[in-house]
């Protein structure tokens, strides 16, 4: 059982009380009127199956169990690591225009997600939305880089890796971005917009950034401080277009 100790790796750092991440994904596909969708990390296809528009999906080891084609006019699957995909393929060319929505849920290492963000942003418009999953972990014990699932009884075997650091990086190095931290169970959903497909800040400083956020012994304490410092956005802002527009307008 989790202890009450504040710095124990199974201490619950946040309780996400909003709508679950899959229903938020569906809502955002409607709110953005998505016609072109990119998904990095598809696994069984549960998230991809919920999207109706033309899609590109990337995963090095698919284990498809859902109807991922559904009503989509086009559905391109690439069984590759995302770095290889971006090196060899152009998602906006495949889909006939810039992306409206992207869902990044691939390798759960901060530097891998950072590369996915950099590569995805190049195919976006300023008002496109990039979603990042698993970046607001409720416990530190699910943030290891080895794929070990949480021992917390409330989050059995959940693994987020250390992708929360990617949010810290975007906040520190890209103050021009709009970043919303949604309280979507079980591990949060981060939406990034106000994108700049011409930006080279992250790519130019990649080595420095990766070194700055390299794993350290005090990562659990630093995660705890980060989670205590952030303000979550309610998923209520996704219930309809008026609420979403108000959020974007800063109201
Ligand atoms: C958590 S699962 C995705 C779940 C799915 N998005 C959903 O919500 O239904 C993560 C997936 O990322 C994939 N993955 C791992 N490394 C990857 C990489 N380098 N590039 C793209 N996907 C990767 C894994 O194979 C796994 O299927």
PDB file of C-alpha atoms and ligand atoms in Angstrom:
ATOM      1  CA  UNK A   1       0.000   0.000   0.000  1.00  0.00           C
ATOM      2  CA  UNK A   2       1.203   3.584  -0.593  1.00  0.00           C
ATOM      3  CA  UNK A   3       2.700   5.286   2.413  1.00  0.00           C
ATOM      4  CA  UNK A   4       1.801   8.742   3.668  1.00  0.00           C
ATOM      5  CA  UNK A   5       5.412   9.860   3.309  1.00  0.00           C
ATOM      6  CA  UNK A   6       5.600  12.933   1.071  1.00  0.00           C
ATOM      7  CA  UNK A   7       8.643  11.761  -0.839  1.00  0.00           C
ATOM      8  CA  UNK A   8       7.731   8.118  -1.286  1.00  0.00           C
ATOM      9  CA  UNK A   9       7.685   7.066  -4.954  1.00  0.00           C
ATOM     10  CA  UNK A  10       4.118   5.758  -4.561  1.00  0.00           C
ATOM     11  CA  UNK A  11       2.742   8.917  -2.977  1.00  0.00           C
ATOM     12  CA  UNK A  12      -0.181  10.130  -5.079  1.00  0.00           C
ATOM     13  CA  UNK A  13       1.040  13.437  -6.501  1.00  0.00           C
ATOM     14  CA  UNK A  14      -2.109  14.364  -8.375  1.00  0.00           C
ATOM     15  CA  UNK A  15      -5.673  13.117  -8.684  1.00  0.00           C
ATOM     16  CA  UNK A  16      -6.966  13.551 -12.200  1.00  0.00           C
ATOM     17  CA  UNK A  17     -10.686  14.191 -11.800  1.00  0.00           C
ATOM     18  CA  UNK A  18     -11.674  14.979 -15.374  1.00  0.00           C
ATOM     19  CA  UNK A  19     -12.856  12.978 -18.377  1.00  0.00           C
ATOM     20  CA  UNK A  20     -10.599  10.108 -19.421  1.00  0.00           C
ATOM     21  CA  UNK A  21      -7.944  10.712 -22.084  1.00  0.00           C
ATOM     22  CA  UNK A  22      -9.716   8.758 -24.818  1.00  0.00           C
ATOM     23  CA  UNK A  23     -12.919  10.785 -24.540  1.00  0.00           C
ATOM     24  CA  UNK A  24     -10.800  13.963 -24.542  1.00  0.00           C
ATOM     25  CA  UNK A  25      -9.093  12.753 -27.712  1.00  0.00           C
ATOM     26  CA  UNK A  26     -12.473  12.255 -29.398  1.00  0.00           C
ATOM     27  CA  UNK A  27     -13.668  15.670 -28.205  1.00  0.00           C
ATOM     28  CA  UNK A  28     -10.517  17.372 -29.482  1.00  0.00           C
ATOM     29  CA  UNK A  29     -10.890  15.702 -32.872  1.00  0.00           C
ATOM     30  CA  UNK A  30     -14.342  17.340 -33.042  1.00  0.00           C
ATOM     31  CA  UNK A  31     -13.283  20.712 -31.608  1.00  0.00           C
ATOM     32  CA  UNK A  32     -10.387  20.994 -34.056  1.00  0.00           C
ATOM     33  CA  UNK A  33     -12.650  19.703 -36.875  1.00  0.00           C
ATOM     34  CA  UNK A  34      -9.805  17.327 -37.605  1.00  0.00           C
ATOM     35  CA  UNK A  35      -9.465  16.130 -41.187  1.00  0.00           C
ATOM     36  CA  UNK A  36      -5.821  15.042 -40.872  1.00  0.00           C
ATOM     37  CA  UNK A  37      -4.600  13.095 -37.825  1.00  0.00           C
ATOM     38  CA  UNK A  38      -1.193  11.708 -36.890  1.00  0.00           C
ATOM     39  CA  UNK A  39      -0.770   9.131 -34.119  1.00  0.00           C
ATOM     40  CA  UNK A  40       2.601   8.026 -32.779  1.00  0.00           C
ATOM     41  CA  UNK A  41       2.161   4.859 -30.696  1.00  0.00           C
ATOM     42  CA  UNK A  42      -0.960   2.879 -31.557  1.00  0.00           C
ATOM     43  CA  UNK A  43      -0.506  -0.584 -29.989  1.00  0.00           C
ATOM     44  CA  UNK A  44      -3.949  -2.248 -30.020  1.00  0.00           C
ATOM     45  CA  UNK A  45      -5.516   0.603 -32.002  1.00  0.00           C
ATOM     46  CA  UNK A  46      -7.937   1.686 -29.295  1.00  0.00           C
ATOM     47  CA  UNK A  47      -7.160   5.396 -29.666  1.00  0.00           C
ATOM     48  CA  UNK A  48      -6.864   5.248 -33.476  1.00  0.00           C
ATOM     49  CA  UNK A  49     -10.208   3.452 -33.762  1.00  0.00           C
ATOM     50  CA  UNK A  50     -11.929   6.476 -32.178  1.00  0.00           C
ATOM     51  CA  UNK A  51     -10.834   8.868 -34.932  1.00  0.00           C
ATOM     52  CA  UNK A  52     -12.937   9.267 -38.097  1.00  0.00           C
ATOM     53  CA  UNK A  53     -10.694  11.382 -40.344  1.00  0.00           C
ATOM     54  CA  UNK A  54      -7.777  10.519 -42.629  1.00  0.00           C
ATOM     55  CA  UNK A  55      -4.960   9.259 -40.430  1.00  0.00           C
ATOM     56  CA  UNK A  56      -1.311   8.271 -40.306  1.00  0.00           C
ATOM     57  CA  UNK A  57      -0.281   5.919 -37.518  1.00  0.00           C
ATOM     58  CA  UNK A  58       3.223   4.851 -36.505  1.00  0.00           C
ATOM     59  CA  UNK A  59       4.227   1.997 -34.203  1.00  0.00           C
ATOM     60  CA  UNK A  60       7.190  -0.391 -34.411  1.00  0.00           C
ATOM     61  CA  UNK A  61       5.153  -3.305 -33.025  1.00  0.00           C
ATOM     62  CA  UNK A  62       1.434  -3.165 -33.724  1.00  0.00           C
ATOM     63  CA  UNK A  63      -0.874  -5.455 -31.742  1.00  0.00           C
ATOM     64  CA  UNK A  64      -4.104  -4.371 -33.440  1.00  0.00           C
ATOM     65  CA  UNK A  65      -7.289  -5.489 -31.693  1.00  0.00           C
ATOM     66  CA  UNK A  66      -9.665  -2.649 -32.709  1.00  0.00           C
ATOM     67  CA  UNK A  67     -11.250  -1.600 -35.992  1.00  0.00           C
ATOM     68  CA  UNK A  68      -8.740   1.114 -36.852  1.00  0.00           C
ATOM     69  CA  UNK A  69     -10.107   1.770 -40.345  1.00  0.00           C
ATOM     70  CA  UNK A  70     -13.728   2.363 -39.373  1.00  0.00           C
ATOM     71  CA  UNK A  71     -15.129   5.347 -41.308  1.00  0.00           C
ATOM     72  CA  UNK A  72     -11.758   6.887 -42.176  1.00  0.00           C
ATOM     73  CA  UNK A  73     -11.327   7.901 -45.816  1.00  0.00           C
ATOM     74  CA  UNK A  74      -7.665   6.872 -45.541  1.00  0.00           C
ATOM     75  CA  UNK A  75      -5.624   5.110 -42.878  1.00  0.00           C
ATOM     76  CA  UNK A  76      -1.874   4.703 -43.327  1.00  0.00           C
ATOM     77  CA  UNK A  77      -0.044   2.390 -40.902  1.00  0.00           C
ATOM     78  CA  UNK A  78       3.739   2.471 -40.635  1.00  0.00           C
ATOM     79  CA  UNK A  79       5.336  -0.298 -38.586  1.00  0.00           C
ATOM     80  CA  UNK A  80       8.450   1.679 -37.722  1.00  0.00           C
ATOM     81  CA  UNK A  81       9.968   3.581 -34.795  1.00  0.00           C
ATOM     82  CA  UNK A  82       8.863   7.206 -35.131  1.00  0.00           C
ATOM     83  CA  UNK A  83      12.397   8.500 -35.820  1.00  0.00           C
ATOM     84  CA  UNK A  84      12.626   6.211 -38.844  1.00  0.00           C
ATOM     85  CA  UNK A  85       9.137   7.200 -39.948  1.00  0.00           C
ATOM     86  CA  UNK A  86       9.946  10.918 -39.918  1.00  0.00           C
ATOM     87  CA  UNK A  87      13.280  10.305 -41.660  1.00  0.00           C
ATOM     88  CA  UNK A  88      11.606   8.438 -44.521  1.00  0.00           C
ATOM     89  CA  UNK A  89       8.050   9.771 -44.808  1.00  0.00           C
ATOM     90  CA  UNK A  90       6.148  13.045 -44.894  1.00  0.00           C
ATOM     91  CA  UNK A  91       2.823  12.845 -43.006  1.00  0.00           C
ATOM     92  CA  UNK A  92       1.446  16.094 -44.432  1.00  0.00           C
ATOM     93  CA  UNK A  93       2.158  14.872 -47.976  1.00  0.00           C
ATOM     94  CA  UNK A  94       0.464  11.547 -47.171  1.00  0.00           C
ATOM     95  CA  UNK A  95      -2.623  13.327 -45.831  1.00  0.00           C
ATOM     96  CA  UNK A  96      -2.739  16.120 -48.409  1.00  0.00           C
ATOM     97  CA  UNK A  97      -2.159  19.039 -46.040  1.00  0.00           C
ATOM     98  CA  UNK A  98      -0.907  20.129 -42.640  1.00  0.00           C
ATOM     99  CA  UNK A  99      -1.996  18.114 -39.617  1.00  0.00           C
ATOM    100  CA  UNK A 100      -5.010  19.281 -37.627  1.00  0.00           C
ATOM    101  CA  UNK A 101      -4.380  17.001 -34.653  1.00  0.00           C
ATOM    102  CA  UNK A 102      -1.564  14.742 -33.487  1.00  0.00           C
ATOM    103  CA  UNK A 103      -1.507  12.311 -30.577  1.00  0.00           C
ATOM    104  CA  UNK A 104       1.986  11.443 -29.340  1.00  0.00           C
ATOM    105  CA  UNK A 105       1.924   8.237 -27.288  1.00  0.00           C
ATOM    106  CA  UNK A 106       4.993   6.319 -28.466  1.00  0.00           C
ATOM    107  CA  UNK A 107       8.257   5.633 -26.640  1.00  0.00           C
ATOM    108  CA  UNK A 108       7.925   6.944 -23.082  1.00  0.00           C
ATOM    109  CA  UNK A 109      11.385   8.521 -22.821  1.00  0.00           C
ATOM    110  CA  UNK A 110      11.558  12.320 -22.606  1.00  0.00           C
ATOM    111  CA  UNK A 111      14.089  12.707 -25.407  1.00  0.00           C
ATOM    112  CA  UNK A 112      12.054  10.442 -27.724  1.00  0.00           C
ATOM    113  CA  UNK A 113       8.864  12.419 -27.089  1.00  0.00           C
ATOM    114  CA  UNK A 114      10.802  15.642 -27.613  1.00  0.00           C
ATOM    115  CA  UNK A 115      11.941  14.396 -31.039  1.00  0.00           C
ATOM    116  CA  UNK A 116       8.347  13.413 -31.823  1.00  0.00           C
ATOM    117  CA  UNK A 117       7.199  16.942 -30.919  1.00  0.00           C
ATOM    118  CA  UNK A 118       9.923  18.552 -33.054  1.00  0.00           C
ATOM    119  CA  UNK A 119       9.184  16.315 -36.031  1.00  0.00           C
ATOM    120  CA  UNK A 120       5.422  16.712 -35.695  1.00  0.00           C
ATOM    121  CA  UNK A 121       5.439  20.498 -35.325  1.00  0.00           C
ATOM    122  CA  UNK A 122       7.064  20.790 -38.766  1.00  0.00           C
ATOM    123  CA  UNK A 123       3.855  19.355 -40.243  1.00  0.00           C
ATOM    124  CA  UNK A 124       1.463  21.608 -38.308  1.00  0.00           C
ATOM    125  CA  UNK A 125      -0.169  25.011 -38.674  1.00  0.00           C
ATOM    126  CA  UNK A 126      -0.013  27.454 -35.755  1.00  0.00           C
ATOM    127  CA  UNK A 127      -3.534  26.435 -34.697  1.00  0.00           C
ATOM    128  CA  UNK A 128      -2.988  22.680 -34.996  1.00  0.00           C
ATOM    129  CA  UNK A 129      -3.042  20.780 -31.709  1.00  0.00           C
ATOM    130  CA  UNK A 130      -0.392  18.317 -30.544  1.00  0.00           C
ATOM    131  CA  UNK A 131      -1.494  16.033 -27.703  1.00  0.00           C
ATOM    132  CA  UNK A 132       0.993  14.295 -25.442  1.00  0.00           C
ATOM    133  CA  UNK A 133      -0.121  11.392 -23.296  1.00  0.00           C
ATOM    134  CA  UNK A 134       1.228  10.203 -19.904  1.00  0.00           C
ATOM    135  CA  UNK A 135       2.980  13.481 -19.070  1.00  0.00           C
ATOM    136  CA  UNK A 136       1.232  14.122 -15.722  1.00  0.00           C
ATOM    137  CA  UNK A 137       2.000  10.939 -13.775  1.00  0.00           C
ATOM    138  CA  UNK A 138       0.124  10.426 -10.512  1.00  0.00           C
ATOM    139  CA  UNK A 139       3.045   8.612  -8.884  1.00  0.00           C
ATOM    140  CA  UNK A 140       6.833   8.713  -9.278  1.00  0.00           C
ATOM    141  CA  UNK A 141       7.103   4.935  -9.349  1.00  0.00           C
ATOM    142  CA  UNK A 142       5.601   4.821 -12.868  1.00  0.00           C
ATOM    143  CA  UNK A 143       8.199   7.280 -14.244  1.00  0.00           C
ATOM    144  CA  UNK A 144      11.170   4.913 -14.470  1.00  0.00           C
ATOM    145  CA  UNK A 145      12.772   4.469 -17.900  1.00  0.00           C
ATOM    146  CA  UNK A 146      12.818   0.672 -17.756  1.00  0.00           C
ATOM    147  CA  UNK A 147       9.152  -0.050 -18.475  1.00  0.00           C
ATOM    148  CA  UNK A 148       8.345  -1.179 -14.924  1.00  0.00           C
ATOM    149  CA  UNK A 149       4.688  -0.649 -14.118  1.00  0.00           C
ATOM    150  CA  UNK A 150       3.454   1.050 -10.961  1.00  0.00           C
ATOM    151  CA  UNK A 151       2.958  -0.991  -7.804  1.00  0.00           C
ATOM    152  CA  UNK A 152       0.288   1.439  -6.595  1.00  0.00           C
ATOM    153  CA  UNK A 153      -2.993  -0.491  -6.279  1.00  0.00           C
ATOM    154  CA  UNK A 154      -4.901   2.391  -7.879  1.00  0.00           C
ATOM    155  CA  UNK A 155      -2.625   2.375 -10.957  1.00  0.00           C
ATOM    156  CA  UNK A 156      -1.808  -1.295 -11.471  1.00  0.00           C
ATOM    157  CA  UNK A 157       1.151  -1.710 -13.805  1.00  0.00           C
ATOM    158  CA  UNK A 158       0.784   1.791 -15.307  1.00  0.00           C
ATOM    159  CA  UNK A 159       4.007   3.022 -16.897  1.00  0.00           C
ATOM    160  CA  UNK A 160       4.528   6.610 -18.085  1.00  0.00           C
ATOM    161  CA  UNK A 161       8.306   6.723 -18.253  1.00  0.00           C
ATOM    162  CA  UNK A 162       9.818  10.171 -17.826  1.00  0.00           C
ATOM    163  CA  UNK A 163       7.905  12.026 -20.562  1.00  0.00           C
ATOM    164  CA  UNK A 164       6.754  14.598 -17.992  1.00  0.00           C
ATOM    165  CA  UNK A 165      10.202  16.114 -18.567  1.00  0.00           C
ATOM    166  CA  UNK A 166       9.173  16.953 -22.130  1.00  0.00           C
ATOM    167  CA  UNK A 167       6.510  19.266 -20.722  1.00  0.00           C
ATOM    168  CA  UNK A 168       9.133  20.896 -18.502  1.00  0.00           C
ATOM    169  CA  UNK A 169      11.365  21.329 -21.554  1.00  0.00           C
ATOM    170  CA  UNK A 170       8.626  22.914 -23.671  1.00  0.00           C
ATOM    171  CA  UNK A 171       7.723  25.273 -20.827  1.00  0.00           C
ATOM    172  CA  UNK A 172      11.366  26.307 -20.382  1.00  0.00           C
ATOM    173  CA  UNK A 173      12.542  26.488 -23.989  1.00  0.00           C
ATOM    174  CA  UNK A 174       9.372  27.364 -25.912  1.00  0.00           C
ATOM    175  CA  UNK A 175       7.518  30.091 -24.011  1.00  0.00           C
ATOM    176  CA  UNK A 176       5.824  30.947 -27.310  1.00  0.00           C
ATOM    177  CA  UNK A 177       3.727  27.753 -27.133  1.00  0.00           C
ATOM    178  CA  UNK A 178       0.286  27.481 -25.527  1.00  0.00           C
ATOM    179  CA  UNK A 179       0.356  24.445 -23.219  1.00  0.00           C
ATOM    180  CA  UNK A 180      -2.710  23.065 -21.435  1.00  0.00           C
ATOM    181  CA  UNK A 181      -2.350  20.380 -18.778  1.00  0.00           C
ATOM    182  CA  UNK A 182      -5.654  18.524 -18.715  1.00  0.00           C
ATOM    183  CA  UNK A 183      -6.755  16.583 -15.649  1.00  0.00           C
ATOM    184  CA  UNK A 184      -7.572  13.535 -17.766  1.00  0.00           C
ATOM    185  CA  UNK A 185      -7.236  10.217 -15.971  1.00  0.00           C
ATOM    186  CA  UNK A 186      -5.293   8.151 -15.606  1.00  0.00           C
ATOM    187  CA  UNK A 187      -2.020   9.969 -16.416  1.00  0.00           C
ATOM    188  CA  UNK A 188      -3.005  13.350 -17.840  1.00  0.00           C
ATOM    189  CA  UNK A 189      -3.299  14.748 -21.338  1.00  0.00           C
ATOM    190  CA  UNK A 190      -1.224  17.724 -22.457  1.00  0.00           C
ATOM    191  CA  UNK A 191      -2.362  19.854 -25.403  1.00  0.00           C
ATOM    192  CA  UNK A 192       0.100  22.108 -27.192  1.00  0.00           C
ATOM    193  CA  UNK A 193      -0.910  24.751 -29.718  1.00  0.00           C
ATOM    194  CA  UNK A 194       0.301  28.140 -30.934  1.00  0.00           C
ATOM    195  CA  UNK A 195       2.793  26.078 -32.887  1.00  0.00           C
ATOM    196  CA  UNK A 196       5.610  27.365 -35.085  1.00  0.00           C
ATOM    197  CA  UNK A 197       6.527  24.889 -37.818  1.00  0.00           C
ATOM    198  CA  UNK A 198       9.604  27.001 -38.658  1.00  0.00           C
ATOM    199  CA  UNK A 199      11.005  26.977 -35.120  1.00  0.00           C
ATOM    200  CA  UNK A 200      14.459  25.408 -34.744  1.00  0.00           C
ATOM    201  CA  UNK A 201      14.990  26.258 -31.063  1.00  0.00           C
ATOM    202  CA  UNK A 202      14.516  22.722 -29.757  1.00  0.00           C
ATOM    203  CA  UNK A 203      16.392  20.992 -32.572  1.00  0.00           C
ATOM    204  CA  UNK A 204      19.300  23.444 -32.366  1.00  0.00           C
ATOM    205  CA  UNK A 205      19.661  22.938 -28.594  1.00  0.00           C
ATOM    206  CA  UNK A 206      18.780  19.232 -28.468  1.00  0.00           C
ATOM    207  CA  UNK A 207      22.096  17.998 -27.002  1.00  0.00           C
ATOM    208  CA  UNK A 208      22.141  20.674 -24.297  1.00  0.00           C
ATOM    209  CA  UNK A 209      18.490  20.023 -23.396  1.00  0.00           C
ATOM    210  CA  UNK A 210      18.855  16.251 -23.246  1.00  0.00           C
ATOM    211  CA  UNK A 211      21.918  16.611 -20.985  1.00  0.00           C
ATOM    212  CA  UNK A 212      20.113  19.077 -18.701  1.00  0.00           C
ATOM    213  CA  UNK A 213      17.223  16.657 -18.139  1.00  0.00           C
ATOM    214  CA  UNK A 214      19.295  13.447 -17.961  1.00  0.00           C
ATOM    215  CA  UNK A 215      18.088  10.972 -15.305  1.00  0.00           C
ATOM    216  CA  UNK A 216      19.287  11.810 -11.783  1.00  0.00           C
ATOM    217  CA  UNK A 217      18.876  10.247  -8.383  1.00  0.00           C
ATOM    218  CA  UNK A 218      16.661  13.088  -7.208  1.00  0.00           C
ATOM    219  CA  UNK A 219      14.249  12.839 -10.145  1.00  0.00           C
ATOM    220  CA  UNK A 220      11.353  11.659  -7.903  1.00  0.00           C
ATOM    221  CA  UNK A 221      11.738  14.731  -5.670  1.00  0.00           C
ATOM    222  CA  UNK A 222      12.003  16.992  -8.701  1.00  0.00           C
ATOM    223  CA  UNK A 223       8.880  15.400 -10.195  1.00  0.00           C
ATOM    224  CA  UNK A 224       7.065  16.015  -6.942  1.00  0.00           C
ATOM    225  CA  UNK A 225       8.099  19.690  -7.021  1.00  0.00           C
ATOM    226  CA  UNK A 226       7.016  19.980 -10.667  1.00  0.00           C
ATOM    227  CA  UNK A 227       3.607  18.439 -10.015  1.00  0.00           C
ATOM    228  CA  UNK A 228       3.127  20.771  -7.052  1.00  0.00           C
ATOM    229  CA  UNK A 229       3.997  23.775  -9.219  1.00  0.00           C
ATOM    230  CA  UNK A 230       1.589  23.239 -12.123  1.00  0.00           C
ATOM    231  CA  UNK A 231      -2.004  24.288 -12.612  1.00  0.00           C
ATOM    232  CA  UNK A 232      -4.224  21.677 -14.175  1.00  0.00           C
ATOM    233  CA  UNK A 233      -6.883  22.642 -16.712  1.00  0.00           C
ATOM    234  CA  UNK A 234     -10.276  21.010 -16.315  1.00  0.00           C
ATOM    235  CA  UNK A 235     -11.426  18.752 -19.137  1.00  0.00           C
ATOM    236  CA  UNK A 236     -14.732  20.645 -18.779  1.00  0.00           C
ATOM    237  CA  UNK A 237     -13.139  23.067 -21.256  1.00  0.00           C
ATOM    238  CA  UNK A 238     -13.505  20.365 -23.887  1.00  0.00           C
ATOM    239  CA  UNK A 239     -17.248  19.802 -23.524  1.00  0.00           C
ATOM    240  CA  UNK A 240     -18.241  22.164 -26.329  1.00  0.00           C
ATOM    241  CA  UNK A 241     -16.805  24.669 -28.811  1.00  0.00           C
ATOM    242  CA  UNK A 242     -17.698  27.695 -26.692  1.00  0.00           C
ATOM    243  CA  UNK A 243     -15.722  26.354 -23.723  1.00  0.00           C
ATOM    244  CA  UNK A 244     -12.765  25.394 -25.911  1.00  0.00           C
ATOM    245  CA  UNK A 245     -12.696  28.793 -27.634  1.00  0.00           C
ATOM    246  CA  UNK A 246     -12.895  30.512 -24.257  1.00  0.00           C
ATOM    247  CA  UNK A 247      -9.912  28.500 -23.062  1.00  0.00           C
ATOM    248  CA  UNK A 248      -7.933  29.398 -26.176  1.00  0.00           C
ATOM    249  CA  UNK A 249      -8.897  33.049 -25.713  1.00  0.00           C
ATOM    250  CA  UNK A 250      -7.598  32.912 -22.145  1.00  0.00           C
ATOM    251  CA  UNK A 251     -11.012  33.491 -20.571  1.00  0.00           C
TER     252      UNK A 251
HETATM  253  C1  LIG B   1       0.856   3.142 -24.665  1.00  0.00           C
HETATM  254  S1  LIG B   1       0.966   2.354 -26.192  1.00  0.00           S
HETATM  255  C2  LIG B   1      -0.098   3.300 -27.225  1.00  0.00           C
HETATM  256  C3  LIG B   1      -1.542   3.231 -26.820  1.00  0.00           C
HETATM  257  C4  LIG B   1      -2.531   3.871 -27.770  1.00  0.00           C
HETATM  258  N1  LIG B   1      -2.140   5.217 -28.166  1.00  0.00           N
HETATM  259  C5  LIG B   1      -3.911   3.959 -27.107  1.00  0.00           C
HETATM  260  O1  LIG B   1      -4.135   4.927 -26.349  1.00  0.00           O
HETATM  261  O2  LIG B   1      -4.738   3.103 -27.361  1.00  0.00           O
HETATM  262  C6  LIG B   1       2.569   2.837 -26.692  1.00  0.00           C
HETATM  263  C7  LIG B   1       2.977   2.311 -28.048  1.00  0.00           C
HETATM  264  O3  LIG B   1       4.152   3.003 -28.448  1.00  0.00           O
HETATM  265  C8  LIG B   1       4.873   2.157 -29.270  1.00  0.00           C
HETATM  266  N2  LIG B   1       6.250   2.607 -29.412  1.00  0.00           N
HETATM  267  C9  LIG B   1       7.336   2.241 -28.692  1.00  0.00           C
HETATM  268  N3  LIG B   1       8.430   2.815 -29.184  1.00  0.00           N
HETATM  269  C10 LIG B   1       8.026   3.576 -30.222  1.00  0.00           C
HETATM  270  C11 LIG B   1       8.710   4.390 -31.155  1.00  0.00           C
HETATM  271  N4  LIG B   1      10.047   4.555 -31.098  1.00  0.00           N
HETATM  272  N5  LIG B   1       7.994   5.009 -32.114  1.00  0.00           N
HETATM  273  C12 LIG B   1       6.648   4.867 -32.170  1.00  0.00           C
HETATM  274  N6  LIG B   1       5.944   4.089 -31.323  1.00  0.00           N
HETATM  275  C13 LIG B   1       6.639   3.447 -30.366  1.00  0.00           C
HETATM  276  C14 LIG B   1       4.757   0.789 -28.591  1.00  0.00           C
HETATM  277  O4  LIG B   1       5.004  -0.245 -29.526  1.00  0.00           O
HETATM  278  C15 LIG B   1       3.333   0.820 -28.073  1.00  0.00           C
HETATM  279  O5  LIG B   1       2.482   0.115 -28.955  1.00  0.00           O
END
